[in-house]
Amino acid sequence: MDQGATGQYPQPVIDAMMNFATTGNAPVHRGLYRLAYDATSAFEGVRQQVADFIGARTANEIVFTSGTTAAINLVAQSFGRLFVDQGSEVLVSVAEHHSNFLPWQRLCEQTGAKLVVAPITADGAIDEQWVLAHINVHTRIVALAQETNVSGARLQDARAIADRVHANGGYLLLDGAQGLAHQAVDVQALGCDFYAFSGHKIYGPSGIGCLYGRQELLTEMPPVTLGGGMIEEVSIRGASWLPAPERFEAGSQNVLGVIGLGAAIDYLQPRRAAITSYCSTLTRQLRQQLAAIPDVQLYSSQAACATLSFNLDGVHAHDLATFLDEQNIAVRAGHHCAQPLMHALAVPAVVRATLGAYTSVRDGQRLVAAVQQAREFFGGESHGA
Ligand SMILES: Cc1ncc(COP(=O)(O)O)c(C=O)c1O
């Protein structure tokens, strides 16, 4: 029950990667032989597929990265260094994954800009009213999780935030690492300027992800990583860059990962609504059952569609996770790369179970039964009674 960290592979994803590895492997954009042309065309085909999947205007708006983390760091260090300066504000939330917090914290340290941090509501959602109220003419970038990784709460009205930030001359980045698995995404309808996601959270491989950026913005952005495959011309005096997206893809690319990502999108796209509906129902039921266990504290949102975050009073999250592991129940425990949120919740760590297409009702029953047993094992029954 750790789909939110990294998912297991559907068979078609394994098959596509195996097939490419055994019959199609070659460098892209480099070789002058048929195998390399075919690999390049498969690689570029996935770029178009991603563009269609998230509603980008053109495939040139899709940059392959190693994941959400690399995508957000790229925006912060390229776009951020261009558009943020002293007197600017960068607005994030306290519920952000470190991947969508640290790059902005560093950018603010580098530029003298102010990091403005939105709070969460009682249900663990980013307080969107607070965000709207705090966007002003100094706000250059708003960077928010479309779905947070600890509470599982989703942004309700990204469009309103996009409109407000645009009206003030700023830009919106959405961290789609958790959101894309659960909801259809149309970056144009959302109104975001950047959208980042990872393959391994949408049933694809790890080490591959994408940055969507509006073409006019990518065109202005300088590359951050320099190397092979991204230049127009290099001399001993200087260099010029290829247009986006190649400008941002220095070095040999994770072609196998891209192929797997394409197969994962093929798998997810026609099934996502059904998977989300199934997971939502199961998550709601399990949440009620966990809430009924004395001493269980819940940290995930009532509206979460696949996330159950909780603690057992008096038991460290790591001890509870280890107890569950002894029953072959794999959950995550810790700060979930969201230490500002842990501070806000005043807990050092929480246990998080996340559901995916392959999580069975029986898995859920076993989780609830094991948490009940853990309470007895750790002495909670006598303590709580
Ligand atoms: C909300 C959120 N953002 C960003 C990330 C980072 O993703 P990756 O490690 O694939 O770069 C994660 C991963 O857990 C996440 O849940």
mmCIF file of C-alpha atoms and ligand atoms in Angstrom:
data_model
loop_
_atom_site.group_PDB
_atom_site.id
_atom_site.type_symbol
_atom_site.label_atom_id
_atom_site.label_comp_id
_atom_site.label_asym_id
_atom_site.label_seq_id
_atom_site.Cartn_x
_atom_site.Cartn_y
_atom_site.Cartn_z
ATOM 1 C CA MET A 1 0.000 0.000 0.000
ATOM 2 C CA ASP A 2 2.688 2.414 -1.095
ATOM 3 C CA GLN A 3 1.531 3.452 -4.544
ATOM 4 C CA GLY A 4 1.953 7.107 -3.572
ATOM 5 C CA ALA A 5 5.700 6.562 -3.177
ATOM 6 C CA THR A 6 6.254 4.350 -6.186
ATOM 7 C CA GLY A 7 3.823 2.110 -8.038
ATOM 8 C CA GLN A 8 4.125 -1.464 -9.224
ATOM 9 C CA TYR A 9 4.255 -2.012 -12.963
ATOM 10 C CA PRO A 10 1.288 -3.241 -14.992
ATOM 11 C CA GLN A 11 2.262 -6.082 -17.353
ATOM 12 C CA PRO A 12 1.968 -3.926 -20.531
ATOM 13 C CA VAL A 13 4.568 -1.528 -19.088
ATOM 14 C CA ILE A 14 6.936 -4.417 -18.361
ATOM 15 C CA ASP A 15 6.310 -5.842 -21.845
ATOM 16 C CA ALA A 16 6.949 -2.520 -23.605
ATOM 17 C CA MET A 17 10.212 -1.990 -21.731
ATOM 18 C CA MET A 18 11.340 -5.570 -22.264
ATOM 19 C CA ASN A 19 10.513 -5.325 -25.944
ATOM 20 C CA PHE A 20 12.452 -2.084 -26.349
ATOM 21 C CA ALA A 21 15.390 -3.384 -24.318
ATOM 22 C CA THR A 22 15.632 -6.568 -26.381
ATOM 23 C CA THR A 23 14.810 -5.297 -29.858
ATOM 24 C CA GLY A 24 14.818 -1.489 -29.997
ATOM 25 C CA ASN A 25 17.586 -0.103 -27.816
ATOM 26 C CA ALA A 26 19.625 2.701 -29.416
ATOM 27 C CA PRO A 27 20.612 6.297 -28.650
ATOM 28 C CA VAL A 28 18.148 9.003 -29.637
ATOM 29 C CA HIS A 29 18.877 12.082 -31.776
ATOM 30 C CA ARG A 30 22.379 10.779 -32.486
ATOM 31 C CA GLY A 31 22.752 7.585 -34.495
ATOM 32 C CA LEU A 32 22.666 7.485 -38.283
ATOM 33 C CA TYR A 33 21.258 3.989 -38.512
ATOM 34 C CA ARG A 34 17.762 2.579 -38.641
ATOM 35 C CA LEU A 35 17.632 1.296 -35.087
ATOM 36 C CA ALA A 36 18.545 4.782 -33.828
ATOM 37 C CA TYR A 37 15.979 6.457 -36.096
ATOM 38 C CA ASP A 38 13.313 4.090 -34.786
ATOM 39 C CA ALA A 39 14.314 4.714 -31.162
ATOM 40 C CA THR A 40 14.203 8.483 -31.808
ATOM 41 C CA SER A 41 10.797 8.231 -33.372
ATOM 42 C CA ALA A 42 9.466 6.134 -30.453
ATOM 43 C CA PHE A 43 10.988 8.628 -27.980
ATOM 44 C CA GLU A 44 9.465 11.637 -29.753
ATOM 45 C CA GLY A 45 6.173 9.749 -30.098
ATOM 46 C CA VAL A 46 5.949 9.574 -26.296
ATOM 47 C CA ARG A 47 6.585 13.328 -26.100
ATOM 48 C CA GLN A 48 3.528 13.874 -28.295
ATOM 49 C CA GLN A 49 1.606 11.312 -26.249
ATOM 50 C CA VAL A 50 2.398 13.204 -23.021
ATOM 51 C CA ALA A 51 1.350 16.483 -24.649
ATOM 52 C CA ASP A 52 -2.006 14.947 -25.620
ATOM 53 C CA PHE A 53 -2.368 13.292 -22.195
ATOM 54 C CA ILE A 54 -2.121 16.575 -20.272
ATOM 55 C CA GLY A 55 -3.574 18.943 -22.863
ATOM 56 C CA ALA A 56 -0.401 20.799 -23.911
ATOM 57 C CA ARG A 57 -0.645 22.779 -27.143
ATOM 58 C CA THR A 58 2.397 21.136 -28.700
ATOM 59 C CA ALA A 59 4.955 18.434 -27.957
ATOM 60 C CA ASN A 60 7.573 21.201 -27.714
ATOM 61 C CA GLU A 61 6.040 22.138 -24.374
ATOM 62 C CA ILE A 62 7.097 18.781 -22.881
ATOM 63 C CA VAL A 63 10.605 18.424 -21.402
ATOM 64 C CA PHE A 64 11.722 14.968 -20.286
ATOM 65 C CA THR A 65 13.320 15.063 -16.847
ATOM 66 C CA SER A 66 14.270 12.456 -14.281
ATOM 67 C CA GLY A 67 11.066 13.233 -12.385
ATOM 68 C CA THR A 68 9.047 15.881 -10.605
ATOM 69 C CA THR A 69 12.015 16.918 -8.470
ATOM 70 C CA ALA A 70 14.244 17.673 -11.460
ATOM 71 C CA ALA A 71 11.382 19.432 -13.254
ATOM 72 C CA ILE A 72 10.697 21.834 -10.372
ATOM 73 C CA ASN A 73 14.398 22.486 -9.775
ATOM 74 C CA LEU A 74 14.725 23.362 -13.464
ATOM 75 C CA VAL A 75 11.915 25.909 -13.251
ATOM 76 C CA ALA A 76 13.310 27.420 -10.050
ATOM 77 C CA GLN A 77 16.877 27.764 -11.327
ATOM 78 C CA SER A 78 16.074 28.764 -14.910
ATOM 79 C CA PHE A 79 12.741 30.589 -14.943
ATOM 80 C CA GLY A 80 13.071 31.598 -11.296
ATOM 81 C CA ARG A 81 16.456 33.257 -11.745
ATOM 82 C CA LEU A 82 15.026 35.248 -14.673
ATOM 83 C CA PHE A 83 11.799 36.425 -13.115
ATOM 84 C CA VAL A 84 12.337 36.544 -9.362
ATOM 85 C CA ASP A 85 14.340 39.249 -7.639
ATOM 86 C CA GLN A 86 14.533 41.142 -4.394
ATOM 87 C CA GLY A 87 11.063 42.423 -3.624
ATOM 88 C CA SER A 88 9.421 39.417 -5.317
ATOM 89 C CA GLU A 89 7.333 36.890 -3.467
ATOM 90 C CA VAL A 90 7.173 33.157 -4.125
ATOM 91 C CA LEU A 91 4.086 31.499 -2.674
ATOM 92 C CA VAL A 92 4.040 27.822 -1.701
ATOM 93 C CA SER A 93 2.069 25.908 0.940
ATOM 94 C CA VAL A 94 3.148 24.295 4.166
ATOM 95 C CA ALA A 95 1.928 20.958 2.775
ATOM 96 C CA GLU A 96 4.402 20.848 -0.114
ATOM 97 C CA HIS A 97 6.709 17.915 -0.681
ATOM 98 C CA HIS A 98 10.326 19.059 -0.182
ATOM 99 C CA SER A 99 10.647 18.856 -3.996
ATOM 100 C CA ASN A 100 8.254 21.768 -4.276
ATOM 101 C CA PHE A 101 9.571 23.620 -1.239
ATOM 102 C CA LEU A 102 13.356 23.486 -1.175
ATOM 103 C CA PRO A 103 13.928 24.750 -4.751
ATOM 104 C CA TRP A 104 11.841 27.845 -3.901
ATOM 105 C CA GLN A 105 13.449 28.295 -0.513
ATOM 106 C CA ARG A 106 16.845 28.285 -2.203
ATOM 107 C CA LEU A 107 15.692 30.624 -4.980
ATOM 108 C CA CYS A 108 14.501 33.075 -2.330
ATOM 109 C CA GLU A 109 17.843 32.815 -0.515
ATOM 110 C CA GLN A 110 19.666 33.461 -3.796
ATOM 111 C CA THR A 111 17.549 36.400 -4.914
ATOM 112 C CA GLY A 112 16.415 38.019 -1.677
ATOM 113 C CA ALA A 113 12.776 37.265 -2.543
ATOM 114 C CA LYS A 114 10.288 36.429 0.200
ATOM 115 C CA LEU A 115 8.928 32.886 0.604
ATOM 116 C CA VAL A 116 5.240 33.117 1.486
ATOM 117 C CA VAL A 117 3.840 29.904 2.951
ATOM 118 C CA ALA A 118 0.122 29.170 2.844
ATOM 119 C CA PRO A 119 -1.420 27.183 5.722
ATOM 120 C CA ILE A 120 -3.705 24.152 5.514
ATOM 121 C CA THR A 121 -7.345 23.853 6.516
ATOM 122 C CA ALA A 122 -8.595 21.621 9.351
ATOM 123 C CA ASP A 123 -9.118 18.884 6.741
ATOM 124 C CA GLY A 124 -5.500 19.044 5.576
ATOM 125 C CA ALA A 125 -6.153 20.856 2.286
ATOM 126 C CA ILE A 126 -4.112 23.811 1.073
ATOM 127 C CA ASP A 127 -6.103 26.861 2.145
ATOM 128 C CA GLU A 128 -7.009 28.189 -1.284
ATOM 129 C CA GLN A 129 -8.830 31.223 0.094
ATOM 130 C CA TRP A 130 -5.654 32.192 1.945
ATOM 131 C CA VAL A 131 -3.660 31.698 -1.262
ATOM 132 C CA LEU A 132 -6.041 33.918 -3.238
ATOM 133 C CA ALA A 133 -5.947 36.579 -0.533
ATOM 134 C CA HIS A 134 -2.146 36.638 -0.463
ATOM 135 C CA ILE A 135 -1.434 36.907 -4.192
ATOM 136 C CA ASN A 136 -0.375 40.460 -5.000
ATOM 137 C CA VAL A 137 1.704 42.393 -7.500
ATOM 138 C CA HIS A 138 4.907 41.100 -5.896
ATOM 139 C CA THR A 139 3.895 37.446 -6.356
ATOM 140 C CA ARG A 140 6.013 36.125 -9.195
ATOM 141 C CA ILE A 141 5.480 32.395 -8.723
ATOM 142 C CA VAL A 142 2.836 30.341 -6.971
ATOM 143 C CA ALA A 143 3.899 26.695 -6.675
ATOM 144 C CA LEU A 144 1.373 24.238 -5.235
ATOM 145 C CA ALA A 145 0.695 20.525 -5.130
ATOM 146 C CA GLN A 146 -2.307 19.546 -7.197
ATOM 147 C CA GLU A 147 -2.770 16.768 -4.632
ATOM 148 C CA THR A 148 -0.707 16.722 -1.441
ATOM 149 C CA ASN A 149 1.218 13.592 -0.565
ATOM 150 C CA VAL A 150 0.341 13.360 3.144
ATOM 151 C CA SER A 151 -3.278 14.474 3.336
ATOM 152 C CA GLY A 152 -4.234 13.473 -0.198
ATOM 153 C CA ALA A 153 -6.285 16.679 -0.479
ATOM 154 C CA ARG A 154 -6.692 18.049 -3.976
ATOM 155 C CA LEU A 155 -6.738 21.664 -5.136
ATOM 156 C CA GLN A 156 -10.353 22.582 -5.745
ATOM 157 C CA ASP A 157 -9.919 25.554 -8.039
ATOM 158 C CA ALA A 158 -6.479 25.842 -9.585
ATOM 159 C CA ARG A 159 -7.997 27.999 -12.307
ATOM 160 C CA ALA A 160 -9.023 30.700 -9.850
ATOM 161 C CA ILE A 161 -5.466 30.755 -8.491
ATOM 162 C CA ALA A 162 -4.045 30.860 -12.028
ATOM 163 C CA ASP A 163 -6.314 33.751 -12.979
ATOM 164 C CA ARG A 164 -5.447 35.704 -9.843
ATOM 165 C CA VAL A 165 -1.698 35.215 -10.205
ATOM 166 C CA HIS A 166 -1.786 36.064 -13.916
ATOM 167 C CA ALA A 167 -3.798 39.215 -13.224
ATOM 168 C CA ASN A 168 -0.937 40.238 -10.922
ATOM 169 C CA GLY A 169 1.792 39.469 -13.465
ATOM 170 C CA GLY A 170 2.922 36.175 -11.898
ATOM 171 C CA TYR A 171 2.983 32.498 -12.867
ATOM 172 C CA LEU A 172 1.572 29.228 -11.525
ATOM 173 C CA LEU A 173 3.404 25.913 -11.220
ATOM 174 C CA LEU A 174 1.464 22.801 -10.253
ATOM 175 C CA ASP A 175 3.200 19.786 -8.765
ATOM 176 C CA GLY A 176 1.262 16.939 -10.343
ATOM 177 C CA ALA A 177 3.272 14.091 -8.802
ATOM 178 C CA GLN A 178 0.259 12.758 -6.903
ATOM 179 C CA GLY A 179 -2.573 14.392 -8.817
ATOM 180 C CA LEU A 180 -1.994 12.994 -12.296
ATOM 181 C CA ALA A 181 -2.603 9.405 -11.188
ATOM 182 C CA HIS A 182 -6.088 10.263 -9.974
ATOM 183 C CA GLN A 183 -7.571 12.942 -12.183
ATOM 184 C CA ALA A 184 -7.709 13.946 -15.815
ATOM 185 C CA VAL A 185 -5.381 16.875 -16.391
ATOM 186 C CA ASP A 186 -5.734 19.608 -18.968
ATOM 187 C CA VAL A 187 -2.998 22.144 -18.360
ATOM 188 C CA GLN A 188 -4.739 24.721 -20.526
ATOM 189 C CA ALA A 189 -8.014 24.422 -18.603
ATOM 190 C CA LEU A 190 -6.105 24.520 -15.295
ATOM 191 C CA GLY A 191 -4.382 27.658 -16.516
ATOM 192 C CA CYS A 192 -1.012 26.663 -15.076
ATOM 193 C CA ASP A 193 2.225 27.837 -16.664
ATOM 194 C CA PHE A 194 4.223 24.800 -15.521
ATOM 195 C CA TYR A 195 3.173 21.276 -14.566
ATOM 196 C CA ALA A 196 5.568 18.636 -13.212
ATOM 197 C CA PHE A 197 5.052 14.897 -12.780
ATOM 198 C CA SER A 198 6.881 11.573 -12.373
ATOM 199 C CA GLY A 199 6.457 8.303 -14.256
ATOM 200 C CA HIS A 200 6.681 6.014 -11.250
ATOM 201 C CA LYS A 201 3.574 7.458 -9.608
ATOM 202 C CA ILE A 202 1.426 6.797 -12.682
ATOM 203 C CA TYR A 203 2.330 3.096 -13.108
ATOM 204 C CA GLY A 204 5.459 3.817 -15.138
ATOM 205 C CA PRO A 205 9.152 3.508 -14.297
ATOM 206 C CA SER A 206 11.127 5.682 -11.898
ATOM 207 C CA GLY A 207 13.861 8.009 -13.107
ATOM 208 C CA ILE A 208 11.620 9.554 -15.738
ATOM 209 C CA GLY A 209 9.181 12.425 -15.535
ATOM 210 C CA CYS A 210 8.153 15.553 -17.364
ATOM 211 C CA LEU A 211 7.990 19.271 -17.131
ATOM 212 C CA TYR A 212 5.241 20.974 -19.069
ATOM 213 C CA GLY A 213 5.978 24.636 -19.658
ATOM 214 C CA ARG A 214 4.121 27.166 -21.789
ATOM 215 C CA GLN A 215 6.104 27.467 -24.975
ATOM 216 C CA GLU A 216 6.704 31.206 -24.771
ATOM 217 C CA LEU A 217 8.170 30.729 -21.281
ATOM 218 C CA LEU A 218 10.363 27.745 -22.200
ATOM 219 C CA THR A 219 11.645 29.776 -25.150
ATOM 220 C CA GLU A 220 12.918 32.498 -22.825
ATOM 221 C CA MET A 221 14.422 30.164 -20.245
ATOM 222 C CA PRO A 222 18.164 29.460 -20.241
ATOM 223 C CA PRO A 223 19.366 25.876 -19.814
ATOM 224 C CA VAL A 224 20.666 24.918 -16.384
ATOM 225 C CA THR A 225 22.381 21.635 -17.250
ATOM 226 C CA LEU A 226 24.825 21.882 -20.131
ATOM 227 C CA GLY A 227 26.230 19.082 -22.247
ATOM 228 C CA GLY A 228 25.618 16.937 -25.285
ATOM 229 C CA GLY A 229 22.430 17.045 -27.325
ATOM 230 C CA MET A 230 21.287 20.559 -26.402
ATOM 231 C CA ILE A 231 23.502 22.872 -28.440
ATOM 232 C CA GLU A 232 23.175 24.598 -31.768
ATOM 233 C CA GLU A 233 26.821 25.602 -32.066
ATOM 234 C CA VAL A 234 29.830 25.462 -29.745
ATOM 235 C CA SER A 235 33.158 27.227 -30.204
ATOM 236 C CA ILE A 236 35.955 28.011 -27.810
ATOM 237 C CA ARG A 237 34.417 31.483 -27.452
ATOM 238 C CA GLY A 238 30.877 30.450 -26.565
ATOM 239 C CA ALA A 239 27.819 28.422 -27.403
ATOM 240 C CA SER A 240 24.232 28.724 -28.555
ATOM 241 C CA TRP A 241 21.380 26.437 -27.594
ATOM 242 C CA LEU A 242 18.782 24.412 -29.411
ATOM 243 C CA PRO A 243 15.199 25.533 -28.900
ATOM 244 C CA ALA A 244 13.096 23.972 -26.120
ATOM 245 C CA PRO A 245 12.592 21.186 -25.261
ATOM 246 C CA GLU A 246 15.994 19.822 -26.403
ATOM 247 C CA ARG A 247 17.716 22.793 -24.733
ATOM 248 C CA PHE A 248 16.751 21.303 -21.375
ATOM 249 C CA GLU A 249 17.675 17.698 -22.180
ATOM 250 C CA ALA A 250 21.466 17.655 -21.971
ATOM 251 C CA GLY A 251 23.175 14.285 -21.949
ATOM 252 C CA SER A 252 22.050 10.820 -22.963
ATOM 253 C CA GLN A 253 18.377 10.424 -22.268
ATOM 254 C CA ASN A 254 16.518 7.766 -20.298
ATOM 255 C CA VAL A 255 15.040 6.256 -23.440
ATOM 256 C CA LEU A 256 13.895 3.040 -21.766
ATOM 257 C CA GLY A 257 12.152 5.145 -19.128
ATOM 258 C CA VAL A 258 10.410 7.204 -21.797
ATOM 259 C CA ILE A 259 9.182 4.031 -23.504
ATOM 260 C CA GLY A 260 7.869 2.766 -20.166
ATOM 261 C CA LEU A 261 6.208 6.120 -19.523
ATOM 262 C CA GLY A 262 4.391 5.885 -22.844
ATOM 263 C CA ALA A 263 3.132 2.400 -21.990
ATOM 264 C CA ALA A 264 2.042 3.614 -18.533
ATOM 265 C CA ILE A 265 -0.015 6.394 -20.114
ATOM 266 C CA ASP A 266 -1.559 3.838 -22.492
ATOM 267 C CA TYR A 267 -2.441 1.773 -19.438
ATOM 268 C CA LEU A 268 -3.730 4.576 -17.218
ATOM 269 C CA GLN A 269 -5.611 6.863 -19.568
ATOM 270 C CA PRO A 270 -8.578 4.597 -20.323
ATOM 271 C CA ARG A 271 -8.712 3.221 -16.761
ATOM 272 C CA ARG A 272 -7.977 6.224 -14.574
ATOM 273 C CA ALA A 273 -11.569 7.253 -13.853
ATOM 274 C CA ALA A 274 -12.468 3.674 -12.852
ATOM 275 C CA ILE A 275 -9.325 3.241 -10.726
ATOM 276 C CA THR A 276 -9.965 6.536 -8.938
ATOM 277 C CA SER A 277 -13.596 5.695 -8.290
ATOM 278 C CA TYR A 278 -12.642 2.244 -6.923
ATOM 279 C CA CYS A 279 -9.825 3.641 -4.752
ATOM 280 C CA SER A 280 -12.011 6.501 -3.465
ATOM 281 C CA THR A 281 -14.730 4.149 -2.247
ATOM 282 C CA LEU A 282 -12.211 1.842 -0.590
ATOM 283 C CA THR A 283 -10.280 4.754 0.935
ATOM 284 C CA ARG A 284 -13.484 6.235 2.396
ATOM 285 C CA GLN A 285 -14.466 2.890 3.949
ATOM 286 C CA LEU A 286 -11.015 2.262 5.392
ATOM 287 C CA ARG A 287 -10.864 5.782 6.771
ATOM 288 C CA GLN A 288 -14.096 5.188 8.689
ATOM 289 C CA GLN A 289 -12.837 1.850 9.984
ATOM 290 C CA LEU A 290 -9.512 3.312 11.088
ATOM 291 C CA ALA A 291 -11.298 6.270 12.717
ATOM 292 C CA ALA A 292 -13.364 3.805 14.748
ATOM 293 C CA ILE A 293 -10.217 2.333 16.349
ATOM 294 C CA PRO A 294 -9.549 4.132 19.642
ATOM 295 C CA ASP A 295 -6.217 6.005 19.709
ATOM 296 C CA VAL A 296 -6.006 6.321 15.912
ATOM 297 C CA GLN A 297 -5.372 9.875 14.737
ATOM 298 C CA LEU A 298 -6.070 10.553 11.092
ATOM 299 C CA TYR A 299 -4.130 13.134 9.091
ATOM 300 C CA SER A 300 -5.459 12.450 5.608
ATOM 301 C CA SER A 301 -8.331 14.454 4.190
ATOM 302 C CA GLN A 302 -11.882 13.131 4.285
ATOM 303 C CA ALA A 303 -11.930 13.729 0.540
ATOM 304 C CA ALA A 304 -8.657 11.866 -0.178
ATOM 305 C CA CYS A 305 -9.126 9.387 -2.985
ATOM 306 C CA ALA A 306 -6.193 7.069 -2.290
ATOM 307 C CA THR A 307 -4.328 8.271 0.810
ATOM 308 C CA LEU A 308 -4.691 7.209 4.453
ATOM 309 C CA SER A 309 -2.300 8.966 6.824
ATOM 310 C CA PHE A 310 -2.561 8.146 10.499
ATOM 311 C CA ASN A 311 -0.844 7.489 13.805
ATOM 312 C CA LEU A 312 -1.620 5.374 16.833
ATOM 313 C CA ASP A 313 -1.373 7.429 20.034
ATOM 314 C CA GLY A 314 1.737 6.614 21.998
ATOM 315 C CA VAL A 315 3.319 4.538 19.202
ATOM 316 C CA HIS A 316 6.006 5.933 16.904
ATOM 317 C CA ALA A 317 5.052 5.754 13.225
ATOM 318 C CA HIS A 318 8.172 3.675 12.505
ATOM 319 C CA ASP A 319 7.202 1.100 15.139
ATOM 320 C CA LEU A 320 3.703 0.846 13.722
ATOM 321 C CA ALA A 321 5.042 0.485 10.169
ATOM 322 C CA THR A 322 7.464 -2.217 11.315
ATOM 323 C CA PHE A 323 4.628 -4.065 13.032
ATOM 324 C CA LEU A 324 2.605 -3.877 9.798
ATOM 325 C CA ASP A 325 5.600 -5.010 7.758
ATOM 326 C CA GLU A 326 5.839 -8.135 9.906
ATOM 327 C CA GLN A 327 2.409 -8.950 8.518
ATOM 328 C CA ASN A 328 3.581 -8.203 4.983
ATOM 329 C CA ILE A 329 1.739 -4.899 4.830
ATOM 330 C CA ALA A 330 3.971 -2.348 3.133
ATOM 331 C CA VAL A 331 3.200 1.221 4.176
ATOM 332 C CA ARG A 332 5.366 4.285 4.364
ATOM 333 C CA ALA A 333 6.199 5.949 7.660
ATOM 334 C CA GLY A 334 8.216 9.068 8.356
ATOM 335 C CA HIS A 335 8.045 12.733 7.505
ATOM 336 C CA HIS A 336 7.153 11.977 3.867
ATOM 337 C CA CYS A 337 9.555 14.658 2.638
ATOM 338 C CA ALA A 338 7.150 17.178 4.133
ATOM 339 C CA GLN A 339 8.834 18.354 7.320
ATOM 340 C CA PRO A 340 7.208 21.817 7.306
ATOM 341 C CA LEU A 341 3.868 19.988 7.352
ATOM 342 C CA MET A 342 5.003 17.695 10.178
ATOM 343 C CA HIS A 343 5.937 20.809 12.173
ATOM 344 C CA ALA A 344 2.517 22.328 11.441
ATOM 345 C CA LEU A 345 0.793 19.106 12.542
ATOM 346 C CA ALA A 346 3.130 18.904 15.567
ATOM 347 C CA VAL A 347 4.054 15.274 14.864
ATOM 348 C CA PRO A 348 7.492 13.869 14.027
ATOM 349 C CA ALA A 349 6.144 11.290 11.593
ATOM 350 C CA VAL A 350 2.973 9.625 10.330
ATOM 351 C CA VAL A 351 2.116 6.286 8.747
ATOM 352 C CA ARG A 352 0.788 6.517 5.211
ATOM 353 C CA ALA A 353 -1.016 3.818 3.252
ATOM 354 C CA THR A 354 -1.711 4.692 -0.377
ATOM 355 C CA LEU A 355 -3.953 2.741 -2.701
ATOM 356 C CA GLY A 356 -3.599 1.897 -6.354
ATOM 357 C CA ALA A 357 -5.246 -0.140 -9.078
ATOM 358 C CA TYR A 358 -3.993 -3.394 -7.539
ATOM 359 C CA THR A 359 -4.979 -2.706 -3.914
ATOM 360 C CA SER A 360 -7.667 -5.248 -3.017
ATOM 361 C CA VAL A 361 -10.523 -4.970 -0.531
ATOM 362 C CA ARG A 362 -8.785 -7.787 1.339
ATOM 363 C CA ASP A 363 -5.587 -5.677 1.553
ATOM 364 C CA GLY A 364 -7.660 -2.952 3.161
ATOM 365 C CA GLN A 365 -9.259 -5.355 5.655
ATOM 366 C CA ARG A 366 -5.833 -6.685 6.599
ATOM 367 C CA LEU A 367 -4.552 -3.155 7.181
ATOM 368 C CA VAL A 368 -7.413 -2.270 9.547
ATOM 369 C CA ALA A 369 -7.124 -5.591 11.413
ATOM 370 C CA ALA A 370 -3.368 -5.158 11.774
ATOM 371 C CA VAL A 371 -3.722 -1.616 13.159
ATOM 372 C CA GLN A 372 -6.188 -3.010 15.713
ATOM 373 C CA GLN A 373 -3.683 -5.712 16.648
ATOM 374 C CA ALA A 374 -0.906 -3.150 16.868
ATOM 375 C CA ARG A 375 -2.955 -1.193 19.376
ATOM 376 C CA GLU A 376 -3.297 -4.300 21.543
ATOM 377 C CA PHE A 377 0.346 -5.248 21.062
ATOM 378 C CA PHE A 378 1.657 -1.836 22.065
ATOM 379 C CA GLY A 379 -0.651 -1.737 25.075
ATOM 380 C CA GLY A 380 -3.067 0.814 23.681
ATOM 381 C CA GLU A 381 -6.167 -1.111 24.768
ATOM 382 C CA SER A 382 -5.499 -0.848 28.484
ATOM 383 C CA HIS A 383 -4.087 2.649 27.987
ATOM 384 C CA GLY A 384 -7.118 3.796 26.019
ATOM 385 C CA ALA A 385 -9.809 2.015 28.092
HETATM 386 C C1 LIG B 1 3.588 15.743 -4.096
HETATM 387 C C2 LIG B 1 4.947 15.258 -4.532
HETATM 388 N N1 LIG B 1 5.760 16.102 -5.167
HETATM 389 C C3 LIG B 1 6.984 15.721 -5.597
HETATM 390 C C4 LIG B 1 7.432 14.441 -5.399
HETATM 391 C C5 LIG B 1 8.808 14.060 -5.909
HETATM 392 O O1 LIG B 1 8.686 13.141 -6.933
HETATM 393 P P1 LIG B 1 10.010 12.428 -7.514
HETATM 394 O O2 LIG B 1 10.725 11.859 -6.326
HETATM 395 O O3 LIG B 1 9.479 11.378 -8.424
HETATM 396 O O4 LIG B 1 10.802 13.465 -8.202
HETATM 397 C C6 LIG B 1 6.634 13.527 -4.730
HETATM 398 C C7 LIG B 1 7.127 12.162 -4.432
HETATM 399 O O5 LIG B 1 6.748 11.539 -3.474
HETATM 400 C C8 LIG B 1 5.343 13.948 -4.287
HETATM 401 O O6 LIG B 1 4.524 13.099 -3.660
#
